XYZ file of C-alpha atoms in Angstrom:
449
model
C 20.678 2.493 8.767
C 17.963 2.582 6.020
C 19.288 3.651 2.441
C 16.684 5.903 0.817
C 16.586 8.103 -2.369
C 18.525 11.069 -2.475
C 16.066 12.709 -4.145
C 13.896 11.989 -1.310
C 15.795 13.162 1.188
C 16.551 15.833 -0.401
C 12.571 16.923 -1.198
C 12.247 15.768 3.018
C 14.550 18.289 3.705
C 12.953 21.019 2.139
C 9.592 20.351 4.118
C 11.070 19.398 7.921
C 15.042 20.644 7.828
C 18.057 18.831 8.185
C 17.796 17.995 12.092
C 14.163 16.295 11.894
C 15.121 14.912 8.408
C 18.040 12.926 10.231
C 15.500 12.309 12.822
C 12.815 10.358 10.701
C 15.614 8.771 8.570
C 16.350 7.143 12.209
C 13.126 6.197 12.954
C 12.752 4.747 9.733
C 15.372 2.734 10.335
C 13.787 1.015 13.662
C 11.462 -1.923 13.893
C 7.808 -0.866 13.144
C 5.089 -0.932 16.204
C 2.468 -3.794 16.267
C -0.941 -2.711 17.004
C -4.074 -4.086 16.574
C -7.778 -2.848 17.357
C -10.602 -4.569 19.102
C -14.254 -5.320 17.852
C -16.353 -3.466 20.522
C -18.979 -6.073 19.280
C -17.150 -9.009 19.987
C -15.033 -7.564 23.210
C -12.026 -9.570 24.448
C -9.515 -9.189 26.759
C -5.588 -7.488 25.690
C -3.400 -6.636 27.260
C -1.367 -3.658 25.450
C -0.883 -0.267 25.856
C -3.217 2.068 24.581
C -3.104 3.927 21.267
C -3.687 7.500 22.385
C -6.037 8.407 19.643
C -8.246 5.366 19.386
C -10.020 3.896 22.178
C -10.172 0.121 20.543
C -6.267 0.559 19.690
C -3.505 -1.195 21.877
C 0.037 -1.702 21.115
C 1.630 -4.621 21.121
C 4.795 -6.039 22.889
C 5.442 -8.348 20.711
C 3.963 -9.381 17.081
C 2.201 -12.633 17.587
C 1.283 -15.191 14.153
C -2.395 -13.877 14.055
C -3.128 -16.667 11.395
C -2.980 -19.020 14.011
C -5.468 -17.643 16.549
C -8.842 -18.266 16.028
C -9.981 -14.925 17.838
C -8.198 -13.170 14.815
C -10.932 -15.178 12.417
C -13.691 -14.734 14.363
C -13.022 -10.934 14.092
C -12.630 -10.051 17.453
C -9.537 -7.921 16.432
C -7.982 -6.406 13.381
C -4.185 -5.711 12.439
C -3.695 -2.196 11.868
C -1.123 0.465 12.237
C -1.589 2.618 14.712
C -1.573 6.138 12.951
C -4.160 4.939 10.848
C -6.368 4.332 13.695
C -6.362 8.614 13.786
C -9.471 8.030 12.170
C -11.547 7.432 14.688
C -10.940 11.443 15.576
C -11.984 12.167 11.728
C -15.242 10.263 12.308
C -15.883 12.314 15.804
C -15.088 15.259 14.211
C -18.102 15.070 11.517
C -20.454 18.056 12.307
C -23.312 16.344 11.275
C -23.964 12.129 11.731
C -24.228 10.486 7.988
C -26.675 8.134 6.878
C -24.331 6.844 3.752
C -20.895 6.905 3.783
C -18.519 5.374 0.897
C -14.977 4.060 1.417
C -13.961 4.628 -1.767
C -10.705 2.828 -1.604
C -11.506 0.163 1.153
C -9.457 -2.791 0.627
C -8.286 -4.704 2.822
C -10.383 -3.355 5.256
C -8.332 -1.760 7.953
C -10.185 1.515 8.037
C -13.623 0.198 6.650
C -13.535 -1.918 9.966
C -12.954 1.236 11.887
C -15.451 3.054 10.058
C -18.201 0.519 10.750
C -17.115 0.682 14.491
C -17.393 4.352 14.707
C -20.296 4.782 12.566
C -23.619 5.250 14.580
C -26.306 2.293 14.101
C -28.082 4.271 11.510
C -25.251 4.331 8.843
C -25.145 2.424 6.174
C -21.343 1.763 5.317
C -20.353 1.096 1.294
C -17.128 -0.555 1.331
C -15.444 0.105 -2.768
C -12.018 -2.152 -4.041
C -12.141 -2.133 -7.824
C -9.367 -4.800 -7.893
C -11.691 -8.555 -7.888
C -8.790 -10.051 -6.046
C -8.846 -7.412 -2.783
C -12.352 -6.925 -2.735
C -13.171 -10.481 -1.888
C -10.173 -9.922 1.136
C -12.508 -6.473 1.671
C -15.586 -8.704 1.664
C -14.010 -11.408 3.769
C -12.599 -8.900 6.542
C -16.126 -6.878 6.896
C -17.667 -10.360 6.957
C -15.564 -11.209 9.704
C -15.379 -7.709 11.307
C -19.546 -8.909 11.739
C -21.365 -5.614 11.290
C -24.818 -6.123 8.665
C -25.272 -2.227 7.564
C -22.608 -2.722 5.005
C -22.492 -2.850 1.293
C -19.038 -4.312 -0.718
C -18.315 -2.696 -4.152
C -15.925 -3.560 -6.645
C -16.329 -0.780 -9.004
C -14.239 2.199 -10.328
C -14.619 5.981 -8.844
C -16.304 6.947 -11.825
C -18.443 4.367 -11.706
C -20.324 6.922 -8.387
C -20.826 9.085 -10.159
C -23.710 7.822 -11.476
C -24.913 8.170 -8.007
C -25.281 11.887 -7.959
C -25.179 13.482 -4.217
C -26.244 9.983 -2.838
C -23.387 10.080 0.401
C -23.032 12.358 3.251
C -19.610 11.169 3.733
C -16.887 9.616 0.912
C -13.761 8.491 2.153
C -10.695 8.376 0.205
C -7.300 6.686 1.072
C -5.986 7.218 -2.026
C -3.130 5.517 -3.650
C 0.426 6.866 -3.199
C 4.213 7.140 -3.022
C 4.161 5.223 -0.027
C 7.042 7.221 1.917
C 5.403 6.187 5.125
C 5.516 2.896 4.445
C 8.880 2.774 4.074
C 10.533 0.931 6.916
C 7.418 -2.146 6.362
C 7.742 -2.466 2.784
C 10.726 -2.153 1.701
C 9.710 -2.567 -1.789
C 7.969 1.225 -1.803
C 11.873 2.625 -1.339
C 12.864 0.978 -5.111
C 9.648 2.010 -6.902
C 10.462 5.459 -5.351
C 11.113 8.299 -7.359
C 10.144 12.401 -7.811
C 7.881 11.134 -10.775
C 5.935 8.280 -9.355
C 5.189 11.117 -6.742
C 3.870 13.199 -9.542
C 2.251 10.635 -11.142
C 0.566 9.223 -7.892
C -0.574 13.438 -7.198
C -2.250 13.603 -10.706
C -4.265 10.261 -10.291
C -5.286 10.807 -6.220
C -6.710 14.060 -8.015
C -8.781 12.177 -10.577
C -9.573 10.133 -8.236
C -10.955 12.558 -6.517
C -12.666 14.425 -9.343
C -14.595 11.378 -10.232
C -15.861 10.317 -7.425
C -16.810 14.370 -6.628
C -20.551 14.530 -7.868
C -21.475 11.191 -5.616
C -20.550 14.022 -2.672
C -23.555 15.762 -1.650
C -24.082 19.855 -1.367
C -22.337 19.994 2.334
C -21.021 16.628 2.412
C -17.579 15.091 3.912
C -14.798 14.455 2.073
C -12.370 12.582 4.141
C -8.889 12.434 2.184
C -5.703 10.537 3.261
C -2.058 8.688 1.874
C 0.659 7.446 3.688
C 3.358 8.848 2.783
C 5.159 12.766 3.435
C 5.612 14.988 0.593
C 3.425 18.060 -0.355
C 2.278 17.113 -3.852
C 0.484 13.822 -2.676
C -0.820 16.064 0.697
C -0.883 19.589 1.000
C -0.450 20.255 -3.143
C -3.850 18.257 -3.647
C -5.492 19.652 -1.100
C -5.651 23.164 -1.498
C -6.353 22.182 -5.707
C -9.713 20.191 -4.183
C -10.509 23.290 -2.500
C -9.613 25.663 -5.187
C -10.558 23.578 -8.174
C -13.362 21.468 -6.786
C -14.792 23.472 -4.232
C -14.276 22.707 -0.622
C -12.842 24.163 2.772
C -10.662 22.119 5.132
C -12.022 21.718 8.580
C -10.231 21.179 11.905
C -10.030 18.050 13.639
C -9.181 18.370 17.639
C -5.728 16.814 18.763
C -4.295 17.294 21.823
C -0.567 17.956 21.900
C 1.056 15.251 23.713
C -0.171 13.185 20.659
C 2.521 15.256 18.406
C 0.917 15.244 15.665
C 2.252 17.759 12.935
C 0.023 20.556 10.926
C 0.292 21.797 7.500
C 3.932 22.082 6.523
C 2.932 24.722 3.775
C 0.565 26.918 5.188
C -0.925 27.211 8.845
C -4.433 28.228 7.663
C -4.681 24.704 6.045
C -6.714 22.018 7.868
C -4.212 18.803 7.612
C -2.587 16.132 9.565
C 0.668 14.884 9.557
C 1.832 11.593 11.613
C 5.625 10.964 11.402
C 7.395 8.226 12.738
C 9.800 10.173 14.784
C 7.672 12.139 16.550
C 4.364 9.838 16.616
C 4.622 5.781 17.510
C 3.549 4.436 14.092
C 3.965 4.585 10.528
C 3.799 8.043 8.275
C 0.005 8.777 7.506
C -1.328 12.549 6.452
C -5.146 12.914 6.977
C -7.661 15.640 5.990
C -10.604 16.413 6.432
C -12.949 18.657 4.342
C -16.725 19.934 3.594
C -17.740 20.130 0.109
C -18.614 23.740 -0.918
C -19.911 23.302 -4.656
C -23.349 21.738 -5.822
C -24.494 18.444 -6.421
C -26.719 17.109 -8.993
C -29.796 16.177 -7.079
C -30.073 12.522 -5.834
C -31.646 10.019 -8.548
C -34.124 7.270 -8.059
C -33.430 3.616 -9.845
C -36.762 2.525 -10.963
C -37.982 -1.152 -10.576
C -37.621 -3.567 -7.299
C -35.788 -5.679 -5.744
C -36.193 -9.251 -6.010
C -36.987 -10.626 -2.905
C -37.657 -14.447 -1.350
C -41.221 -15.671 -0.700
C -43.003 -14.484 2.180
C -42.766 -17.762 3.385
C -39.013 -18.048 3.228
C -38.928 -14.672 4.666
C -40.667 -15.412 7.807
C -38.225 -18.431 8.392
C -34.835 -16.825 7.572
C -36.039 -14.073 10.093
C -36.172 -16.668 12.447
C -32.384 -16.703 12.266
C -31.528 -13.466 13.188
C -31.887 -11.678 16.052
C -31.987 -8.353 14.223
C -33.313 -4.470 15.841
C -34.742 -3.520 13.158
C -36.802 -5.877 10.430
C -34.538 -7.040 7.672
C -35.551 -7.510 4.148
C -34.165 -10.702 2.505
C -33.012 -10.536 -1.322
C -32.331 -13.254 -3.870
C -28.769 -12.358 -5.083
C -26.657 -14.250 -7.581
C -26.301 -18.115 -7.344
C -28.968 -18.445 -5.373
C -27.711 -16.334 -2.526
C -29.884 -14.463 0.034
C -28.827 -11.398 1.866
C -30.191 -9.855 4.390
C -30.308 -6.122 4.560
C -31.809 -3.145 7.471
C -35.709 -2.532 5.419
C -34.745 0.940 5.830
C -31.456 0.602 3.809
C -33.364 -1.176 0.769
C -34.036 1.548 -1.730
C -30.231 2.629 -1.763
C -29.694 -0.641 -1.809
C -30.903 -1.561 -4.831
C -29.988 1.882 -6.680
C -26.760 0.873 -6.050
C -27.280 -2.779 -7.082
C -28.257 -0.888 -10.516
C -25.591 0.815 -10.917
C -22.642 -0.344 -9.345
C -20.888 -4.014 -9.669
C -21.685 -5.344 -6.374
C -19.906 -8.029 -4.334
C -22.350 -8.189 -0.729
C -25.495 -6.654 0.019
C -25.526 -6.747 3.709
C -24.943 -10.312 5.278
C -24.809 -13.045 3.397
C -27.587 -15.332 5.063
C -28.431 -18.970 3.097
C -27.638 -20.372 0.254
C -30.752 -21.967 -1.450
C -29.952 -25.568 -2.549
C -33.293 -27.378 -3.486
C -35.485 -27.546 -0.976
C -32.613 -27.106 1.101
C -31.302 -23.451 3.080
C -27.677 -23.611 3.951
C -26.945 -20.848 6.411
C -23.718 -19.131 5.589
C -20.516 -17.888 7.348
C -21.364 -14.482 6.991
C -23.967 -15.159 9.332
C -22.569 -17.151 11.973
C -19.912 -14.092 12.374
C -22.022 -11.337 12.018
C -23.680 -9.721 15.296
C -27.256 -10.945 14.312
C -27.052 -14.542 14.222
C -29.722 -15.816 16.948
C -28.453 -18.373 19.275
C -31.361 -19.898 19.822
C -32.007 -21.228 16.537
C -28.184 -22.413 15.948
C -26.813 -24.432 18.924
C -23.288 -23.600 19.968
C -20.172 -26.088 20.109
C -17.072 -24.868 21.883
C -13.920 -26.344 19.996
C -10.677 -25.925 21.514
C -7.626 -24.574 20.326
C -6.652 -27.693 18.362
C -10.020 -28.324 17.023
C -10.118 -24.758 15.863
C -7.412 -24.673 13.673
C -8.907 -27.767 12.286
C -12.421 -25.720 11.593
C -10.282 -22.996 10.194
C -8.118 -25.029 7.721
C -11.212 -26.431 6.645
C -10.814 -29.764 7.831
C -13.075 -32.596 9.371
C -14.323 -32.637 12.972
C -15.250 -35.557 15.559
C -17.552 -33.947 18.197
C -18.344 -34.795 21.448
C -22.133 -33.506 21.151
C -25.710 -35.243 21.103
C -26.588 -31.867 18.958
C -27.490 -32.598 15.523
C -27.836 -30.616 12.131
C -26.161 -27.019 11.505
C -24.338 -25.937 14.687
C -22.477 -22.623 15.280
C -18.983 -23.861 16.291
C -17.411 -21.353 18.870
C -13.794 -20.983 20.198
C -13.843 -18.813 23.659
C -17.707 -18.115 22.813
C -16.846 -16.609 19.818
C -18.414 -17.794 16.415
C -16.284 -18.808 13.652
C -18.767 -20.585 11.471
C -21.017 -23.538 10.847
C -21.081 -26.961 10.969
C -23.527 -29.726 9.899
C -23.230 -32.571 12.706
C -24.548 -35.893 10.869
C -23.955 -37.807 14.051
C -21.241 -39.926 12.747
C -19.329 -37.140 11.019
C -19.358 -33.330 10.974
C -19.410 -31.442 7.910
C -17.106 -28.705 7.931
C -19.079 -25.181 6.325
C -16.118 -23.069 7.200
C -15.266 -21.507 3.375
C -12.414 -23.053 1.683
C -10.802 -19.689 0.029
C -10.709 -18.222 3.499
C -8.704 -21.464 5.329
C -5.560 -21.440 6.899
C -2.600 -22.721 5.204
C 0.208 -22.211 7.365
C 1.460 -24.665 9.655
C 1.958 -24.477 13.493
């Protein structure tokens, strides 16, 4: 049996009672679920039982090693808990379809992934992580996850505010106690106590408060933790409403899905997953419509910088794009490719906020020379018929992902998109007698078979 705090028992038993309190200690004390969801853009057969609230979700029997299967690195899948996948019902429940939503708190990309799957086409996604280390994993998982209407931040919440009413939609999954994480990391039961609780209520509130004005008049605030107690949930939400300005808003559920209410007050829009009573980790979601005024929207001046016509018209030979993509110059020589449509709030939030990825990474300018990048070959706009394909099998895939050389059997010369059950994991630059590997060294596999 799992030894926890008595203090949180004690504060457990106050919300649920001693029988369901006895109850969630027991399923605390149980192995954890394994559930992962699928990339409707890169579909692929599992087999798994469904997650009840999320189409894409399935349950696993058993936990495979995911760093060893290419299909995990080519993003046709992503690791998450199944409770957080309730999210999927926050997105359907919007009233009104965004055109700019923030993650504020993104990293590692679990629900960014989901966002960008649920989103429709005409969303542009900003995906935050203030921390450098986890937003390059945020940056490396959307990259993967292949979508291009996305946007990686690594800036603070205040920072957004400099973006006055500039998102429909901000979502928050703020940092916490971590009671529902309990039975994965063991590590959240020592730093427990009734004052990191406190402490972690205070900050998701100022969290909150600064990232407020980038909300605009009407817009969605979508607000969740993982963990159980009323400060962190209930506590904070009613002082958003009250203090801020908002109303809570119902999300359907059907019952079979036992998912609990409020556990303060009925009239309260909130939702509370359990592990006794739900299959998967504690989570608490809300959802909620700001009430209070915005600043109006401001507009950065200047432009841009953008390739040569020239260089335009070839790199757009390399997508196979909907909609006509503008191509920037970033940093080191880097151009990204970003929706023409999403270019103005593009670059007002280039201006203003530290910015890791505009869009998808597309060629690295070396000389005279473009160098098409990773970000391409896994995003859902890559053209196949500029880029010839090389199926590697298993073997020579884990080769390509730990970054090591290839000998292939192929007449195909120069960059090739190499492919493991048709799905891209990257480049390669076939020389004839050797193949250089472009797979990117930070992101290679280091565990052995």
């Amino acid at each position: 049996m799992i030894h926890l705090p008595e203090a949180f028992i004690s504060q457990t038993k106050s919300l649920l009672g001693l029988e369901e309190t006895e109850a969630l200690i027991k399923a605390l004390s149980e192995e954890a679920p394994t559930s992962i969801r699928v990339n409707p853009n890169k579909a692929t057969a599992i087999s798994g039982e469904s997650v009840p609230w999320c189409e894409t979700g399935y349950y696993l029997s058993e936990r495979p090693s995911f760093t060893l299967d290419p299909l995990f690195h080519a993003g046709a899948y992503y690791v998450q808990e199944a409770s957080s996948m309730f999210l999927s019902q926050v997105v359907k429940a919007l009233p009104e379809k965004p055109r700019r939503v923030l993650d504020l708190c993104a990293a590692p990309g679990g629900k960014s992934t989901l966002w960008r799957a649920e989103l429709p086409e005409q969303t542009l996604l900003v995906a935050n992580e203030p921390i450098h280390r986890r937003a390059m994993i945020l940056a490396e998982n959307l990259a993967k996850w292949g979508h291009p209407d996305v946007i990686v931040t690594e800036d603070y919440p205040k920072s957004f505010s400099l973006l006055p009413g500039c998102f429909d939609v901000i979502a928050t999954d703020v940092p916490c106690s971590g009671e529902g994480m309990f039975r994965k990391d063991p590590g959240a039961i020592d730093e427990w106590s009734k004052e990191n609780v406190d402490f972690c209520a205070q900050r998701q509130f100022e969290i909150i408060s600064d990232v407020w004005p980038a909300l605009r008049d009407g817009g969605f605030l979508v607000y969740s933790t993982c963990t159980f107690n009323r400060a962190e949930n209930e506590d904070n939400i009613e002082r958003i409403c009250l203090e801020l300005g908002a109303e809570t808003l119902p999300i359907p559920i059907k019952e079979e899905w036992k998912i609990r209410g409020s556990l303060t007050k009925d009239s309260l829009h909130v939702y509370h997953f359990f592990p006794h009573c739900t299959r998967g980790e504690g989570i608490f979601f809300a959802l909620l419509r700001k009430t209070s005024a915005a600043a109006p929207e401001k507009k950065s001046k200047g432009r841009p910088e953008l390739v040569s016509q020239q260089l335009a018209r070839q790199l757009s030979t390399w997508v196979d794009a909907k909609e006509p993509l503008a191509f920037l110059l970033s940093d080191n020589n880097m151009v990204q490719g970003v929706k023409e449509d999403f270019l103005s709030i593009a670059w007002q939030i280039k201006k203003q906020i530290k910015t890791v990825r505009t869009g998808i990474n597309i060629a690295e300018i070396k000389g005279k020379k473009l160098i098409p990048q990773t970000d391409l070959a896994l995003s859902t706009i890559v053209s196949p018929k500029i880029f010839p394909k090389v199926e590697l099998n298993y073997e020579q895939a884990i080769a390509y992902l730990r970054h090591e050389a290839l000998n292939l059997d192929t007449t195909e010369r120069g960059y090739l998109l190499a492919t493991y059950e048709d799905k891209n994991l990257g480049f390669l630059n076939n020389l004839g007698s050797r193949a250089n590997n472009l797979y990117p060294s930070e992101w290679r596999i280091r565990k052995q078979c």
